[in-house]
mmCIF file of C-alpha atoms in Angstrom:
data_model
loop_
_atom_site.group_PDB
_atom_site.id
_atom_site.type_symbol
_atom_site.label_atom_id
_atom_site.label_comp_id
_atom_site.label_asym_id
_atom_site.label_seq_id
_atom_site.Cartn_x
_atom_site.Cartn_y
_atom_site.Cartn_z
ATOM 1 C CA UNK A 1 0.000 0.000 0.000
ATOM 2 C CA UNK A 2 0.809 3.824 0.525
ATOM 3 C CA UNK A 3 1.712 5.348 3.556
ATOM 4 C CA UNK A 4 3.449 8.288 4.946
ATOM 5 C CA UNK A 5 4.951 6.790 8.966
ATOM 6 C CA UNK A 6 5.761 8.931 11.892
ATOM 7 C CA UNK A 7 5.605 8.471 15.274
ATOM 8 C CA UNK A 8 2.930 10.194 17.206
ATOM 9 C CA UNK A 9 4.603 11.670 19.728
ATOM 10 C CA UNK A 10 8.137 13.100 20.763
ATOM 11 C CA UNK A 11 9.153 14.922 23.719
ATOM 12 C CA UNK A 12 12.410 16.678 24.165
ATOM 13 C CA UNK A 13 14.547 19.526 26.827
ATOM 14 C CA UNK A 14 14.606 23.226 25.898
ATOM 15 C CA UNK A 15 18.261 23.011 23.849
ATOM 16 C CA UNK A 16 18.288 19.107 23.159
ATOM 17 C CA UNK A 17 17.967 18.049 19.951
ATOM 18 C CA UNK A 18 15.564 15.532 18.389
ATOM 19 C CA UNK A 19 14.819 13.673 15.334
ATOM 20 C CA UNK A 20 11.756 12.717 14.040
ATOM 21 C CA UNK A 21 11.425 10.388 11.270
ATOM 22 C CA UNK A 22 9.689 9.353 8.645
ATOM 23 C CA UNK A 23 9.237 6.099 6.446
ATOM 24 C CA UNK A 24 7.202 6.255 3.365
ATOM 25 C CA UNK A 25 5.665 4.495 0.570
ATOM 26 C CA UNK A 26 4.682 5.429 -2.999
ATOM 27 C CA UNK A 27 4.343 4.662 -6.892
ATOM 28 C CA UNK A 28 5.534 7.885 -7.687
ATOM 29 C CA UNK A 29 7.591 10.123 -5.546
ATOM 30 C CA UNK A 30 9.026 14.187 -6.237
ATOM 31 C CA UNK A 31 10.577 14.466 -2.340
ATOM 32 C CA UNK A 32 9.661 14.751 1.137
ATOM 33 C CA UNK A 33 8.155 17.997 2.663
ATOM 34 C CA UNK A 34 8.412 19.125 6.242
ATOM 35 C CA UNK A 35 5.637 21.076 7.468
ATOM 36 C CA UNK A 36 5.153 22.243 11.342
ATOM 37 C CA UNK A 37 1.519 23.453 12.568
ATOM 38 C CA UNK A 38 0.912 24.822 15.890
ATOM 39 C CA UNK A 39 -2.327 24.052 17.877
ATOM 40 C CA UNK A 40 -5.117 26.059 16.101
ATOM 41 C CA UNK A 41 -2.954 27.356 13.341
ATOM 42 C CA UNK A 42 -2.217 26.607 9.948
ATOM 43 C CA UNK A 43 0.470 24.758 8.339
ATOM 44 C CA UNK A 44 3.671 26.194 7.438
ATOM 45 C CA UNK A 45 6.301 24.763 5.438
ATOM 46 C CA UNK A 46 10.058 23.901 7.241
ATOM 47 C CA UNK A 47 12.095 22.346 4.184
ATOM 48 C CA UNK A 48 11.911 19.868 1.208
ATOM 49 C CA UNK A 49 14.338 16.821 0.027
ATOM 50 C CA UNK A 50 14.259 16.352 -3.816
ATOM 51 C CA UNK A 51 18.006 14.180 -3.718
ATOM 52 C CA UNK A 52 18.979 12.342 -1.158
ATOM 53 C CA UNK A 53 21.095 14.038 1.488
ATOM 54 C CA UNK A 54 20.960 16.755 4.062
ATOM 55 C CA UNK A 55 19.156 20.618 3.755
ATOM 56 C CA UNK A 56 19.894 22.854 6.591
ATOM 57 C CA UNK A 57 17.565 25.760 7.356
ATOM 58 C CA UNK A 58 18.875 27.361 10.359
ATOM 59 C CA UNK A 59 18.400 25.231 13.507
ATOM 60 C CA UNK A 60 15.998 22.911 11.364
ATOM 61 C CA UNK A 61 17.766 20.257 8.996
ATOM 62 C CA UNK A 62 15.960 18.023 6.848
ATOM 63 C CA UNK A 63 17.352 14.789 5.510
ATOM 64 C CA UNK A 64 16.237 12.315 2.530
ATOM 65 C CA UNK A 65 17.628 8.236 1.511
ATOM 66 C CA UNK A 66 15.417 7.402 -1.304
ATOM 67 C CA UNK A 67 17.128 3.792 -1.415
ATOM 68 C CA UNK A 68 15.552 3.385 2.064
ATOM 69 C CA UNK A 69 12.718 5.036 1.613
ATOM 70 C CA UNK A 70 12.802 7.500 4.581
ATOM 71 C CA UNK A 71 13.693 10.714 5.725
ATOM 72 C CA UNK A 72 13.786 12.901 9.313
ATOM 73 C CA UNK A 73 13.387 16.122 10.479
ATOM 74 C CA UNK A 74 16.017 17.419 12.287
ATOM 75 C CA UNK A 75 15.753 20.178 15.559
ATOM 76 C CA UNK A 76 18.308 21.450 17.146
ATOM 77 C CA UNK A 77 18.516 23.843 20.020
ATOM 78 C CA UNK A 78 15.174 23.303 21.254
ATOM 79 C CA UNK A 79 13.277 26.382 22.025
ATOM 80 C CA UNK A 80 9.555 26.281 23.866
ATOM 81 C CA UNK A 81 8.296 27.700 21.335
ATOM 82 C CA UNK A 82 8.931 24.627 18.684
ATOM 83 C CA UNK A 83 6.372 22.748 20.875
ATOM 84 C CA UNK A 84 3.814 21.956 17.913
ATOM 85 C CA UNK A 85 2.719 19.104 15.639
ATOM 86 C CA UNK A 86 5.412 17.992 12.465
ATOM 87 C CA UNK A 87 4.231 16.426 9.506
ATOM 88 C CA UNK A 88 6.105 14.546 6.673
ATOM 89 C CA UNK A 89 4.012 15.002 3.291
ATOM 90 C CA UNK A 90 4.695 13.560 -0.294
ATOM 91 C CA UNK A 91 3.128 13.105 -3.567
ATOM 92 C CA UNK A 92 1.849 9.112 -3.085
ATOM 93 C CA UNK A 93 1.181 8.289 -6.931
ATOM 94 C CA UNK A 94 3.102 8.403 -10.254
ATOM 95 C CA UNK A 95 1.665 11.630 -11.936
ATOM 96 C CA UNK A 96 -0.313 12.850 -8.581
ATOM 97 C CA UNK A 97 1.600 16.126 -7.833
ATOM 98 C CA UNK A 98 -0.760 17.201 -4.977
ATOM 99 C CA UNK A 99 0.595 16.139 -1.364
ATOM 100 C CA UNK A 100 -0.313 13.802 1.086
ATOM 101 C CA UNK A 101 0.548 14.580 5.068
ATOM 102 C CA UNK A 102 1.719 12.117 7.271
ATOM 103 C CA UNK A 103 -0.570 12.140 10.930
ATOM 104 C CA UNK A 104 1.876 13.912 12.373
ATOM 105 C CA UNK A 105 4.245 13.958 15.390
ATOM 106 C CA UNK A 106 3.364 16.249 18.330
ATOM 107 C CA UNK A 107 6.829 17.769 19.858
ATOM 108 C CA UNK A 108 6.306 18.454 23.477
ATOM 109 C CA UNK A 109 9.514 20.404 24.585
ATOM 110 C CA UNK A 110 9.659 20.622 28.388
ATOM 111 C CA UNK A 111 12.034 23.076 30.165
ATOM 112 C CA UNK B 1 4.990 38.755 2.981
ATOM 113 C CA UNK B 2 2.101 37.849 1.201
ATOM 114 C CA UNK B 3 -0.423 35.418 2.311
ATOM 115 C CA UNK B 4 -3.178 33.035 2.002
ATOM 116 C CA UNK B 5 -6.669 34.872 3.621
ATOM 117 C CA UNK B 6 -9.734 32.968 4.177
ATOM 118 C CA UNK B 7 -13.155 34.003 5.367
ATOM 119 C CA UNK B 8 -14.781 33.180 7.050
ATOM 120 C CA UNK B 9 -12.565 32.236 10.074
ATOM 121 C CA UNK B 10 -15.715 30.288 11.687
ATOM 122 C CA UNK B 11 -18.668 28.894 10.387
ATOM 123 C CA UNK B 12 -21.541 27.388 12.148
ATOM 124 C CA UNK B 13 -24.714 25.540 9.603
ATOM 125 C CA UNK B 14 -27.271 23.040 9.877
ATOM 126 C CA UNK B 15 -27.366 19.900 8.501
ATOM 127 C CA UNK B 16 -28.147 19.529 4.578
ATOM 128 C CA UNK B 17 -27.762 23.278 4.447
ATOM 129 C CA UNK B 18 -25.122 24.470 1.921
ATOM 130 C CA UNK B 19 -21.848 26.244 2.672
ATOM 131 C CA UNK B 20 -19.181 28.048 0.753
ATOM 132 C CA UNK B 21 -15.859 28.706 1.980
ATOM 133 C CA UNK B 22 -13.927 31.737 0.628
ATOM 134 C CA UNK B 23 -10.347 31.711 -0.215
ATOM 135 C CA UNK B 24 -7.467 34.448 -1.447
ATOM 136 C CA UNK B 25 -4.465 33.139 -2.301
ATOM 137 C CA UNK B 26 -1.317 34.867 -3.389
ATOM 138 C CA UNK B 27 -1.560 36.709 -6.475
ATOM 139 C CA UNK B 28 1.278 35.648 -8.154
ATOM 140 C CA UNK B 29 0.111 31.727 -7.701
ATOM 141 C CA UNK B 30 -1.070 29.658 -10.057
ATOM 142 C CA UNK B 31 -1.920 26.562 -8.369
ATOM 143 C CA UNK B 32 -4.848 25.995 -5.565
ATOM 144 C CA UNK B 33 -5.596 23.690 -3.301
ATOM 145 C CA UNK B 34 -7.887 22.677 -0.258
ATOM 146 C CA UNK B 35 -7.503 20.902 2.613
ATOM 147 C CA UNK B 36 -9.200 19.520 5.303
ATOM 148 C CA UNK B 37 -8.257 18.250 8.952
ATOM 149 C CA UNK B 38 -10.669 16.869 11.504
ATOM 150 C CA UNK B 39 -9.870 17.471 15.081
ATOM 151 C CA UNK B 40 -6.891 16.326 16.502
ATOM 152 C CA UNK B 41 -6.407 14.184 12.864
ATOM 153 C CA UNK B 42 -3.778 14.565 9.747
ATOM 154 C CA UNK B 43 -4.235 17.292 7.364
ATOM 155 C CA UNK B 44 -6.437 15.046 4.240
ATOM 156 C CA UNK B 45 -5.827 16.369 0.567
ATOM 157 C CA UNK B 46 -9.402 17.460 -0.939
ATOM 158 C CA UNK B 47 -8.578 18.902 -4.526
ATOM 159 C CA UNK B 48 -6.201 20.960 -6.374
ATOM 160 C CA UNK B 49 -7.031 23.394 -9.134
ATOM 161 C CA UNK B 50 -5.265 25.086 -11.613
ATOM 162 C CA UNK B 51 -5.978 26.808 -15.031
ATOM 163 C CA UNK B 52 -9.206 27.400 -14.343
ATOM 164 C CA UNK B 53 -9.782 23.629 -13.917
ATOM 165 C CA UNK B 54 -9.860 20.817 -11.352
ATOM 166 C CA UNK B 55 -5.998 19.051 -11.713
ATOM 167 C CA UNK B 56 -6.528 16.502 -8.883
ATOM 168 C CA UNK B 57 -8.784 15.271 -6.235
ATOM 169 C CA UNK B 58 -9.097 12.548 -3.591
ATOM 170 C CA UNK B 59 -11.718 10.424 -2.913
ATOM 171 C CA UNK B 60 -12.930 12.797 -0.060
ATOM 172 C CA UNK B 61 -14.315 15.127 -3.034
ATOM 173 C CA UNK B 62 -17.489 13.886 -4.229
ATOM 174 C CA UNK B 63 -20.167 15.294 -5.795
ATOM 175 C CA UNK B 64 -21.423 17.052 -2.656
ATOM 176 C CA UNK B 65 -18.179 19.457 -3.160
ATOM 177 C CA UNK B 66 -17.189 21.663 -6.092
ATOM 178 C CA UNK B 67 -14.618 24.422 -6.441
ATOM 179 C CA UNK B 68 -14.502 27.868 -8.201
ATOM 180 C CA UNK B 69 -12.453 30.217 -8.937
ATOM 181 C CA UNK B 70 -15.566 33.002 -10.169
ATOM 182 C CA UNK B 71 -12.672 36.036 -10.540
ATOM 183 C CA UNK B 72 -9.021 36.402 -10.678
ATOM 184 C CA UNK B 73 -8.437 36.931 -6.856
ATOM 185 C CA UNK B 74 -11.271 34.231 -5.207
ATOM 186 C CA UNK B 75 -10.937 31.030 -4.542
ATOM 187 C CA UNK B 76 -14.414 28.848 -3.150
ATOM 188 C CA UNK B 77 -15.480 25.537 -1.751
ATOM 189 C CA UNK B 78 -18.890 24.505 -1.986
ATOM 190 C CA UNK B 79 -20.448 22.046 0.235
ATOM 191 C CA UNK B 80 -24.346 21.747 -1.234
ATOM 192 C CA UNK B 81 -25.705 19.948 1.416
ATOM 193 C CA UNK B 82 -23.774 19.403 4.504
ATOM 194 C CA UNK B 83 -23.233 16.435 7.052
ATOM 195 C CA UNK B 84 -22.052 16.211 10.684
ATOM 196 C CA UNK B 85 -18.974 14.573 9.216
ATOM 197 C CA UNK B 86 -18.256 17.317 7.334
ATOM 198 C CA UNK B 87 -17.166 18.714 10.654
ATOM 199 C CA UNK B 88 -13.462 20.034 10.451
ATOM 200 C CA UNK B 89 -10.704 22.795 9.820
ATOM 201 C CA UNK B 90 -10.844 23.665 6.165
ATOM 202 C CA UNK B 91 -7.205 25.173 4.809
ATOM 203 C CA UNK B 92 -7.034 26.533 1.841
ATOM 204 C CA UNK B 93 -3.057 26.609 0.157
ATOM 205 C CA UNK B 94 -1.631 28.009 -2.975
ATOM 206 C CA UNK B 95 1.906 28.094 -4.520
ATOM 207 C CA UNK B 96 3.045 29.024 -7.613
ATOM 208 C CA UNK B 97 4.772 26.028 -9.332
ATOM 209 C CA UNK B 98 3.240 22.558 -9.365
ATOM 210 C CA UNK B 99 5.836 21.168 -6.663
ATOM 211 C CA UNK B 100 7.213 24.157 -4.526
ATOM 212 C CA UNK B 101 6.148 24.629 -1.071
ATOM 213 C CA UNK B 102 1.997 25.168 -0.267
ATOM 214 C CA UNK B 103 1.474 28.362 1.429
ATOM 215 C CA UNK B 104 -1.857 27.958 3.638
ATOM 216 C CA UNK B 105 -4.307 30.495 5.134
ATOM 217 C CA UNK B 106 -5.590 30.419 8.035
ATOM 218 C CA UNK B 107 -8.465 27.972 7.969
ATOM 219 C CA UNK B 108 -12.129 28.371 8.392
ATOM 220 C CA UNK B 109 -13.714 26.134 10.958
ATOM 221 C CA UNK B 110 -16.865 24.657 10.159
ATOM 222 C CA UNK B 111 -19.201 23.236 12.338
ATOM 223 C CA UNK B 112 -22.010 21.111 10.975
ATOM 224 C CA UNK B 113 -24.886 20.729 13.920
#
């Protein structure tokens, strides 16, 4: 089948980092998209993998392996305010552009 | 920065009653979509629309929904005759190349009693 994997839940210190991760499968597949949403609010994009490897965006780093079919999402320097839910989204069909989101991991950062 | 506005923020209708949901993307975009998320659930892909015409939709879409875009700055969702399941955060997104990053407004809440 398809599917878009990530764990539920994560919880982390103020400055830690954490990883969250996210398996995936597809017929058809563009990259991986990061998006965080905060409790009430919209959506709103972090980073995208087209080729395997690492992006860095600041204290956020995104990473792709197409061979294994996964990727993560990468915090560093935990603030309170990154407390919010994460989700991994792809294109899940050969020729289907439009994205589907993973159900998301809720980051609890605790001080 | 530009953004995605959508009106209204909350929206409160009867059963079987119709509902449309208004949308402005960015002006430079070319490529529309809407989304859906039920409370506490994943963000669900409803349709995308570009050039005027529907490019994609899931199997969420059925007849009871259609889009429009009736000028060159609005953006609608019709429900014509809503359920209680219908119940959820409706986003509405917009980039301006088929794969670059969806932009999303605010959401409108509707609530189906």
């Amino acid at each position: 089948g398809q599917s878009l994997e990530q764990p539920s839940e994560v919880t982390a210190v103020e400055g830690a980092i954490v990883q969250i991760n996210c398996t995936y499968q597809t017929s058809g597949f563009y990259g991986l998209s990061w998006y965080q949403q905060h409790d009430g609010g919209a959506p709103t994009f972090l980073s995208y993998n087209g080729l395997d490897g690492l992006e860095e965006t600041g204290r956020f780093s995104s990473f792709l392996s197409r061979s294994d079919s996964y990727g993560y999402l990468l915090l560093q320097e935990l603030q309170m305010k990154d407390s919010a839910s994460y989700f991994c989204a792809a294109n899940m069909d050969t020729g289907r552009r439009a994205l589907t989101f993973g159900s998301g991991t809720r980051l609890q950062v605790q001080p | 920065e530009p953004e995605v506005t959508q009106t209204p923020s909350h929206q409160v209708t009867q059963m079987g009653q119709e509902v449309i949901l208004r949308c402005v993307p960015i002006s430079n975009h070319l490529y529309f979509y809407w989304y859906r998320q039920i409370l506490g659930q994943k963000v669900e892909f409803l349709v995308s629309f570009y050039n005027n015409e529907i490019s994609e939709k899931s199997e969420i879409f059925d007849d009871q929904f259609s889009v429009e875009r009736p000028d060159g700055s609005n953006f609608t969702l019709k429900i014509r005759s809503t359920k209680l399941e219908d119940s959820a955060m409706y986003f509405c997104a917009s980039s301006d190349r088929g794969n670059s990053p969806l932009h999303f407004g605010n959401g409108t809440r509707l609530t189906v009693t």
